[in-house]
mmCIF file of C-alpha atoms in Angstrom:
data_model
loop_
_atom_site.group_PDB
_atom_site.id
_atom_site.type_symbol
_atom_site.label_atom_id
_atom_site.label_comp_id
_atom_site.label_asym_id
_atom_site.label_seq_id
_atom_site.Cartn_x
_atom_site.Cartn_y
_atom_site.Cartn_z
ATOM 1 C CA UNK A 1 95.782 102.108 131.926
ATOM 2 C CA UNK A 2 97.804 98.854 130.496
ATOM 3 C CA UNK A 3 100.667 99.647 129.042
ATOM 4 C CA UNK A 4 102.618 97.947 126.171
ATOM 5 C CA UNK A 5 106.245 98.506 126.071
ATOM 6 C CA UNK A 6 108.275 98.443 122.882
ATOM 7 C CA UNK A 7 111.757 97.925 122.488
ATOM 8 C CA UNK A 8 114.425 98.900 120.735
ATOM 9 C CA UNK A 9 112.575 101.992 120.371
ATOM 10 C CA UNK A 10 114.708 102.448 117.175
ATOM 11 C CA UNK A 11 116.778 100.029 115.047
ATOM 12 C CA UNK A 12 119.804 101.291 112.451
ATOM 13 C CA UNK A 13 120.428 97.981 109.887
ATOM 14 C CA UNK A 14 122.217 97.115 107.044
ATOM 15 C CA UNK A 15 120.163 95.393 103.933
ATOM 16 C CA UNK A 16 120.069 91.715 104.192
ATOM 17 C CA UNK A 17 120.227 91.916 108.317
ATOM 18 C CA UNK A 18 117.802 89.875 110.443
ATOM 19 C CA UNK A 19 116.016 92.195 112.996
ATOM 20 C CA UNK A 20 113.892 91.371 116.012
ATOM 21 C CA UNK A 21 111.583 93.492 118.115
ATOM 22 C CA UNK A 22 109.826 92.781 121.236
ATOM 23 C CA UNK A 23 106.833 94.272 123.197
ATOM 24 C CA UNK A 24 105.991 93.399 126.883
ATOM 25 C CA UNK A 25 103.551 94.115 129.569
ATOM 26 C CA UNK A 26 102.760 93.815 133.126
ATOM 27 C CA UNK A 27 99.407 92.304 132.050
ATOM 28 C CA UNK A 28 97.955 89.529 130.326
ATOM 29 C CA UNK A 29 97.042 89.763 126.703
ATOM 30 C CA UNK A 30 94.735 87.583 124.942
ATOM 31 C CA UNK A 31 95.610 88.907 121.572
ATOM 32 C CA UNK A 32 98.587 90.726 120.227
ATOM 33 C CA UNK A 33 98.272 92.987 117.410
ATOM 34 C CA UNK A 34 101.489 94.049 115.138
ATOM 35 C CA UNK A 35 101.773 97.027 112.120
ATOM 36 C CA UNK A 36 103.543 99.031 110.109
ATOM 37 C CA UNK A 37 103.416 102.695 109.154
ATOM 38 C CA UNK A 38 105.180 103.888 106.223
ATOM 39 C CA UNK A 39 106.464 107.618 106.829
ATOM 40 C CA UNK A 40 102.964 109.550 106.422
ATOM 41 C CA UNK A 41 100.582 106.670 106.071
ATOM 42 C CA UNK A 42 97.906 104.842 108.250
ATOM 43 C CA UNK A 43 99.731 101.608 109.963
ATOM 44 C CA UNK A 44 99.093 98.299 108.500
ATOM 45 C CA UNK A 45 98.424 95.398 109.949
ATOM 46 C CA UNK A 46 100.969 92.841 109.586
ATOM 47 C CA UNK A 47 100.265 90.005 111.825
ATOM 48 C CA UNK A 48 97.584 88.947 114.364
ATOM 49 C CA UNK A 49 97.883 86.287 117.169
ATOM 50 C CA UNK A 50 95.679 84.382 119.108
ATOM 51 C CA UNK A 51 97.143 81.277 120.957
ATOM 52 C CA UNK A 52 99.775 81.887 123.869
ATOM 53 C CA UNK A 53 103.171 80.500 122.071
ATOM 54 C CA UNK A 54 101.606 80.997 118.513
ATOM 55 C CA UNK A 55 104.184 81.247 116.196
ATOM 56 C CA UNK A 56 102.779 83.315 112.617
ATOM 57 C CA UNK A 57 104.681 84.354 109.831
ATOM 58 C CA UNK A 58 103.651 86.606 106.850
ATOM 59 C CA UNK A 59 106.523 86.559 104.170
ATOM 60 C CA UNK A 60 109.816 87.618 105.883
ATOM 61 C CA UNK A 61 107.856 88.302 108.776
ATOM 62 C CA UNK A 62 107.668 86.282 111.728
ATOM 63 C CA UNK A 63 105.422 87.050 115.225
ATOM 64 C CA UNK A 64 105.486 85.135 118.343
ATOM 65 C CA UNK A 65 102.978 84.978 121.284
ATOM 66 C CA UNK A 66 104.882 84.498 124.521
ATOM 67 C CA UNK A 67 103.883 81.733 126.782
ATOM 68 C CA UNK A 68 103.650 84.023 129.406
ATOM 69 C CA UNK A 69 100.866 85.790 127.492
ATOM 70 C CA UNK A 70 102.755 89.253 128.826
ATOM 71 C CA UNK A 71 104.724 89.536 125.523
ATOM 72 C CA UNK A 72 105.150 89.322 121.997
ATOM 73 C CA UNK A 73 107.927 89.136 119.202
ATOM 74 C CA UNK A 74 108.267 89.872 115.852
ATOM 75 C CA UNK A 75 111.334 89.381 113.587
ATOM 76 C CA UNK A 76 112.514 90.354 109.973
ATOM 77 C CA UNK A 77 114.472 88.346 108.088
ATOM 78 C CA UNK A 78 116.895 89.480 105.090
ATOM 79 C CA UNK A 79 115.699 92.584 105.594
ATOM 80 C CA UNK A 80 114.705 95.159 102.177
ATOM 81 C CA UNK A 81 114.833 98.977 102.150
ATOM 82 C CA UNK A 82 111.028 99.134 101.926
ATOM 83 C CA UNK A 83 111.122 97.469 105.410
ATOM 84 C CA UNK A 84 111.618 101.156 106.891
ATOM 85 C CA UNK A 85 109.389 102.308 108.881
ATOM 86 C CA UNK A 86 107.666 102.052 112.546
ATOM 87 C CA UNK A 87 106.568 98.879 113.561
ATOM 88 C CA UNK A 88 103.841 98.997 116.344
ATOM 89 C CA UNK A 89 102.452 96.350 118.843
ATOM 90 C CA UNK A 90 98.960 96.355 120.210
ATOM 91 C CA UNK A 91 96.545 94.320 122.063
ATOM 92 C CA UNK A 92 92.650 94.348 123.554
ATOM 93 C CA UNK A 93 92.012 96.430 126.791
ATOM 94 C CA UNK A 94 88.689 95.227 127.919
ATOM 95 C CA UNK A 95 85.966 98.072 129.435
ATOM 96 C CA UNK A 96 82.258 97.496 129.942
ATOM 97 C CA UNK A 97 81.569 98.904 126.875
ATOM 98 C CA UNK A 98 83.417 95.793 124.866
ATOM 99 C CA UNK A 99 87.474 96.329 124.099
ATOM 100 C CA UNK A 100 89.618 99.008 122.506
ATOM 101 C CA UNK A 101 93.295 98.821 121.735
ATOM 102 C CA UNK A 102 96.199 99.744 123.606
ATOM 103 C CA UNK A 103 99.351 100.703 121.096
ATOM 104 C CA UNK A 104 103.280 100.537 122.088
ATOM 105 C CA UNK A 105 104.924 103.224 121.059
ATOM 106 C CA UNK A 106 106.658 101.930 118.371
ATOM 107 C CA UNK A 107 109.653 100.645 117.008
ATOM 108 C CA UNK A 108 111.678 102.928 114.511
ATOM 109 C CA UNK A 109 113.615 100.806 111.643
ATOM 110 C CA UNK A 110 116.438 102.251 109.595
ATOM 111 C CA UNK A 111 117.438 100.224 106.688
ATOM 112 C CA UNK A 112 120.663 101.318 105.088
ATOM 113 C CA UNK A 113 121.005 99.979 101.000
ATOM 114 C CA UNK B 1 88.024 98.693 96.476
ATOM 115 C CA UNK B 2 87.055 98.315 100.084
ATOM 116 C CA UNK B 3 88.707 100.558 102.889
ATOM 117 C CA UNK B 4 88.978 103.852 104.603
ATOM 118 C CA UNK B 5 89.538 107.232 103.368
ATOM 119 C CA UNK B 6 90.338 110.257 105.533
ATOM 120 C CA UNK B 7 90.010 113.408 103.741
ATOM 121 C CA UNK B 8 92.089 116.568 103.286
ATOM 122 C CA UNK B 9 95.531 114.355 103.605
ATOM 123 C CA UNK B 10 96.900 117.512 104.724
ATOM 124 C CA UNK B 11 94.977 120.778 106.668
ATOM 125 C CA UNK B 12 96.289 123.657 107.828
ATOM 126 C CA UNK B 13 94.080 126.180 109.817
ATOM 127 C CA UNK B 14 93.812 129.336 112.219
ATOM 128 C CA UNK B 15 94.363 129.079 115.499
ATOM 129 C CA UNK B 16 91.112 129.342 117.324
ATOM 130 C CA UNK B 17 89.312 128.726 114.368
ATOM 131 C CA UNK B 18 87.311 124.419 114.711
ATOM 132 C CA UNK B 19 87.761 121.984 111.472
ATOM 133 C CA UNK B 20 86.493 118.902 110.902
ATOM 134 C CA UNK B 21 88.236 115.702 109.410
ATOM 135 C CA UNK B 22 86.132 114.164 107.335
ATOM 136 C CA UNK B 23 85.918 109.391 107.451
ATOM 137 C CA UNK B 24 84.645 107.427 105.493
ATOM 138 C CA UNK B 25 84.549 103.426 105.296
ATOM 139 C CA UNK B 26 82.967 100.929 102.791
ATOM 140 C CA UNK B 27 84.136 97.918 104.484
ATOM 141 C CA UNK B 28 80.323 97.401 106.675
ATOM 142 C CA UNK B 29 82.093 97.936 109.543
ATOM 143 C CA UNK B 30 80.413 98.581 113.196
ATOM 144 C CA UNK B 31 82.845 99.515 114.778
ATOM 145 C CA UNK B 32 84.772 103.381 113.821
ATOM 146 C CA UNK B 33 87.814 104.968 115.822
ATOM 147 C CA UNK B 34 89.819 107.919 115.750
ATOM 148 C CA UNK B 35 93.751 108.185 116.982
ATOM 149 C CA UNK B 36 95.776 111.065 117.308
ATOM 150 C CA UNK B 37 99.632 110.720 116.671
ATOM 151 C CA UNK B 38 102.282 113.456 117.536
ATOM 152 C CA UNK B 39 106.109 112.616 116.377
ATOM 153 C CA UNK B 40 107.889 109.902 117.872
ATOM 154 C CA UNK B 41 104.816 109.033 120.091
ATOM 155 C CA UNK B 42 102.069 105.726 119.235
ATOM 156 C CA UNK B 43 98.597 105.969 119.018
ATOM 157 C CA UNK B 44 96.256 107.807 121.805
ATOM 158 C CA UNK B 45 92.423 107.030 120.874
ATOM 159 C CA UNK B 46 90.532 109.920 121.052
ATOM 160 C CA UNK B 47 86.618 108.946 120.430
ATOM 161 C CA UNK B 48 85.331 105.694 119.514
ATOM 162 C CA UNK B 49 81.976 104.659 117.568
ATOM 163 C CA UNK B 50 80.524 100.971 118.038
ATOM 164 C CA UNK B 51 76.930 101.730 116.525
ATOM 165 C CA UNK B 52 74.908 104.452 114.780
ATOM 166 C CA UNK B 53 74.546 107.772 116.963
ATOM 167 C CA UNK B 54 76.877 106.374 119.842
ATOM 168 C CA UNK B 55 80.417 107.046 120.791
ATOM 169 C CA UNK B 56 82.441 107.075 123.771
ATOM 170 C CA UNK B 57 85.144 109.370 124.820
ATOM 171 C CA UNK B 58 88.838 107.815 124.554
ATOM 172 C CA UNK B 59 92.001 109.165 126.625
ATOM 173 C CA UNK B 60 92.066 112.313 125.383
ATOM 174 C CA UNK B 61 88.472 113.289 123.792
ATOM 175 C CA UNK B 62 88.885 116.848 125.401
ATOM 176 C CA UNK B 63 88.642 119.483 123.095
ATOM 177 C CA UNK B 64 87.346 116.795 120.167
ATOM 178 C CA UNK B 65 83.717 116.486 118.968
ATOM 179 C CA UNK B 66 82.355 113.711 116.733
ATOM 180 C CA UNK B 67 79.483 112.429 115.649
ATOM 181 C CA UNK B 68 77.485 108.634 113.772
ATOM 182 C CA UNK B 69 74.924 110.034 111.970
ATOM 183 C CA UNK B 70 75.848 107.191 109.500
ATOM 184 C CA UNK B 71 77.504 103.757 109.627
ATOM 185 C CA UNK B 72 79.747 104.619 107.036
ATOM 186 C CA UNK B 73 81.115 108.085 108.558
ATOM 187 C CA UNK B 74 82.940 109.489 111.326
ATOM 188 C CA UNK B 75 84.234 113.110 111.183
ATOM 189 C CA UNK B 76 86.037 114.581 114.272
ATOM 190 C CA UNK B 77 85.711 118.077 115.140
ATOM 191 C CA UNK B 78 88.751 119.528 116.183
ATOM 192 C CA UNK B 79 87.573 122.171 118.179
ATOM 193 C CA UNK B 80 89.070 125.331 119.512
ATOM 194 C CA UNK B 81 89.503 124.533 123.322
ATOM 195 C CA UNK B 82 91.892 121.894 122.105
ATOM 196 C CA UNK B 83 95.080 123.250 123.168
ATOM 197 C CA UNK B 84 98.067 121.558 120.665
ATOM 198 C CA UNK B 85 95.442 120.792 117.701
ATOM 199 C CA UNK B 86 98.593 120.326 115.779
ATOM 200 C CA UNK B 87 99.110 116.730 114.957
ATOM 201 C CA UNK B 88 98.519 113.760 112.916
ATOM 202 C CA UNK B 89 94.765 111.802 113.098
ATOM 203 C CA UNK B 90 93.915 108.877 111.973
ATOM 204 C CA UNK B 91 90.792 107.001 111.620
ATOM 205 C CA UNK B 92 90.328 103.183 111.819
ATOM 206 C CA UNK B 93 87.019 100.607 111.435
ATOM 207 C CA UNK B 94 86.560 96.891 112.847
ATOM 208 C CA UNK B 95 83.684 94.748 112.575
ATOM 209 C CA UNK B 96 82.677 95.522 116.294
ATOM 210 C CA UNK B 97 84.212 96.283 119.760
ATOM 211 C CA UNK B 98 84.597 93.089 120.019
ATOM 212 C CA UNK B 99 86.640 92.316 116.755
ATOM 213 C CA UNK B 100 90.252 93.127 117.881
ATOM 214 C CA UNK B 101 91.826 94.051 114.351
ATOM 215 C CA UNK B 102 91.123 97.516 113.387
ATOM 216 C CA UNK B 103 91.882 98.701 109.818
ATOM 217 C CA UNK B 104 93.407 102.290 109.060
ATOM 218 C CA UNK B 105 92.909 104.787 107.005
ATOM 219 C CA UNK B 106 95.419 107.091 105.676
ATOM 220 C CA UNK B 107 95.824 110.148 107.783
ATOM 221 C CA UNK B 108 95.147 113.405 107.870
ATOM 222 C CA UNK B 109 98.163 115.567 109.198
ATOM 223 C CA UNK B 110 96.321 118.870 110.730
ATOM 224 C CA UNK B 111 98.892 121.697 111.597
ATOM 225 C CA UNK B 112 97.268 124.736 113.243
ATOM 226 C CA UNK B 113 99.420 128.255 112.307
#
């Protein structure tokens, strides 16, 4: 099946660092999902996209479609210890039945106070 | 409040013994999915729900049962031909298949002795 790859696969920062992740395929996405999961929670969803080159932000976070439509960003800016956790792209697989999603495998963030 | 809940938050059972995981959403949602997570790893879809009394296998429904005798609920039978049972599962809604944001819930973490 399509897969999404995710990378760094983990991040050590200090507080107050900018961070950027990125998540890229080999096929074309009409959507890109991204969340966080706290340490033994459900992931969250953060930011949705829509629009090849879309640029969204939500607070200190900022997502990016790529032009391409084969992969997405997301940065942090002035990053906060609550920012720790895994951060996970997804996007639409379509099958007869309608579309599921298709998860990277995450992004691992360390913020050190 | 709207949303999911997954209930026990944590389980422990026998091995060879089945348990179900119990999910429940208020949010009117069609559309009902259930992930499995093991450390380090992203999210493999397991069964998926898009209307009362149907459901689809995911990428790894072996060993899993579920069922949608209800809009509002869809419990997963762990079962006891599932080989590493042992894991964390979590259950997510969307307004249909063809609604691309899903919405968690907050895990149950199953560990099989």
């Amino acid at each position: 099946g399509q897969q999404l790859n995710q990378s760094p696969q983990s991040m050590f920062i200090q507080e107050g660092e900018d961070v950027s992740m990125n998540c890229t395929s080999s096929s074309i996405f009409n959507t890109w999902l991204w969340y966080k999961q706290d340490p033994g929670e459900g992931p969250v969803l953060l930011i949705a996209l829509y629009k090849a080159g879309e640029l969204t932000s939500n607070g200190r976070l900022t997502a990016q479609f790529g032009i391409t439509r084969k992969d997405s960003f997301l940065n942090i800016s002035a990053s906060i210890p609550s920012d720790v956790g895994i951060y996970f792209c997804a996007g639409p697989v379509l099958e007869t039945s309608g579309s599921r999603l298709t998860f990277g495998e995450g992004t691992q963030l360390t913020v050190n106070p | 409040d709207g949303g999911i809940t997954q209930s026990p938050k944590y389980l422990f059972r026998k091995e060879g013994q089945n348990v179900t995981l119990s999910c429940e959403q208020n949010l009117n949602h069609d559309a009902m999915y259930w992930y499995r997570q093991d450390p380090g790893q992203g999210l493999r879809l397991i069964y998926y729900s898009q209307i009362v009394n149907d459901f689809q296998k995911g990428d790894i429904a072996e060993g899993y049962s579920v069922s949608r005798e209800k809009k509002e609920s869809f419990p997963l039978t762990v079962t006891s031909a599932q080989k590493n049972p042992t894991a964390f599962y979590l259950c997510a809604s969307s307004w249909g298949l063809a609604y691309n944001e899903q919405f968690f819930g907050p895990g149950t973490r199953l560990t099989v002795l």
